[in-house]
Amino acid sequence: MATDTIDAAARVSPLDRLDTRTRVIAAVALVLALVSLRSWTLLGAAILLGILLTTLASIPARQTIRRLLHVEGFLLILFVALPLTTRLPPFIAIGPVGLSVPGLERAVTLALRITAAALVVLPLISGLTPIRLGHALGRLGLPSRLVQVFLFSIRYIELLRAEARRLHDAMRLRGFVPATDLHTLRSYGHFIGQLLVRAVERAERVNEAMRCRGFAGRFPLVTLERFGAADIAAAGLTIVLAGALLLMDRL
C-alpha cells in the first residue's frame, strides 16, 4: 500500500501542481500567440515546446499520437484544397492540375499552427476533469449561465448517448436494418423524436431534484486551489514566452 502511494505521488506531473486557472490562462495565451506566428522556424520551436510540455505532463506518447491523428486527418483537407483554390502564382503543374505555391505555403503554415496549438493545449487542459475545468472557468469570471451549460452538458451528454444506444439496440432486436428507403427515414424520425422526449423527461426530473435540494440558480464553486509562487512563475514565463515569439516573428 505504501509503495502504491509513493508511485502515485511520483507520477504527479509539475503541471498538476498549478492552479487550474493558471493552466487555462496559459493555454489561451499560448494559443493566441501561436495562431499569429508566420515563421516556420518559430512554429517548429513551438512544436518542440508542446512535446516538452507533454513530457512534463507524463502523457504517454501513444495517447498523444492518437489524439494528434484526429487533428492531422482534418489538415489533409487543407493540403488538397488550398493549393487548388488559391489563384496566386507561381503554379506547379502536376499533369493537367496547377497547384499554387502560395496556397501550399498557407497549408503548411496552418498545419504547423494547429499542430503546435494542439500540442500545447493537450498537456495543459486534457488532464483536467470537466468539473474542475468548469469550476475554474467560473472562478475566472465567465458568465454563470455559460458555466452551468458546460457542466450540465458534460454530465448529460453521456447519459443521452447511453439512452440513444439503448433505443438503437431495441430497434436492432426488432429486426431493423437501415436502408435507403422511406421506412428507414421514418424509423430514424421516430428514433430522434423518442430520444428528445426522453431527454425532456429526464431534464424535468433533474430540475425537480435540484429544486428539492435548494438549487438557487448557481453552482457553489468549491475548490482548495490557491494561487502560489509556482502559479506566478508559470504565468510570468507564459507571458515572456508568448511575447518573445510574437516579437521574433515580427522582426
mmCIF file with all atom_site columns, C-alpha atoms in Angstrom, residues 17 22 31 73 85 126 131 137 157 161 167 189 196-197:
data_model
loop_
_atom_site.group_PDB
_atom_site.id
_atom_site.type_symbol
_atom_site.label_atom_id
_atom_site.label_alt_id
_atom_site.label_comp_id
_atom_site.label_asym_id
_atom_site.label_entity_id
_atom_site.label_seq_id
_atom_site.pdbx_PDB_ins_code
_atom_site.Cartn_x
_atom_site.Cartn_y
_atom_site.Cartn_z
_atom_site.occupancy
_atom_site.B_iso_or_equiv
_atom_site.pdbx_formal_charge
_atom_site.auth_seq_id
_atom_site.auth_comp_id
_atom_site.auth_asym_id
_atom_site.auth_atom_id
_atom_site.pdbx_PDB_model_num
ATOM 1  C CA . ARG A 1 17  ? 0.654   21.340 -9.018  1.00 0.00 ? 17  ARG A CA 1
ATOM 2  C CA . THR A 1 22  ? -3.206  29.268 -14.388 1.00 0.00 ? 22  THR A CA 1
ATOM 3  C CA . VAL A 1 31  ? -2.687  29.529 -28.488 1.00 0.00 ? 31  VAL A CA 1
ATOM 4  C CA . GLY A 1 73  ? -6.597  13.923 -40.641 1.00 0.00 ? 73  GLY A CA 1
ATOM 5  C CA . THR A 1 85  ? -8.369  27.022 -54.725 1.00 0.00 ? 85  THR A CA 1
ATOM 6  C CA . SER A 1 126 ? -6.543  17.392 -21.172 1.00 0.00 ? 126 SER A CA 1
ATOM 7  C CA . ILE A 1 131 ? -15.888 19.527 -13.191 1.00 0.00 ? 131 ILE A CA 1
ATOM 8  C CA . LEU A 1 137 ? -13.925 28.896 -15.714 1.00 0.00 ? 137 LEU A CA 1
ATOM 9  C CA . ILE A 1 157 ? -24.195 14.082 -22.946 1.00 0.00 ? 157 ILE A CA 1
ATOM 10 C CA . ARG A 1 161 ? -25.573 8.731  -25.597 1.00 0.00 ? 161 ARG A CA 1
ATOM 11 C CA . LEU A 1 167 ? -33.007 2.760  -28.355 1.00 0.00 ? 167 LEU A CA 1
ATOM 12 C CA . GLY A 1 189 ? -37.517 10.083 -37.313 1.00 0.00 ? 189 GLY A CA 1
ATOM 13 C CA . LEU A 1 196 ? -35.959 14.080 -27.496 1.00 0.00 ? 196 LEU A CA 1
ATOM 14 C CA . VAL A 1 197 ? -38.988 13.043 -25.430 1.00 0.00 ? 197 VAL A CA 1
#
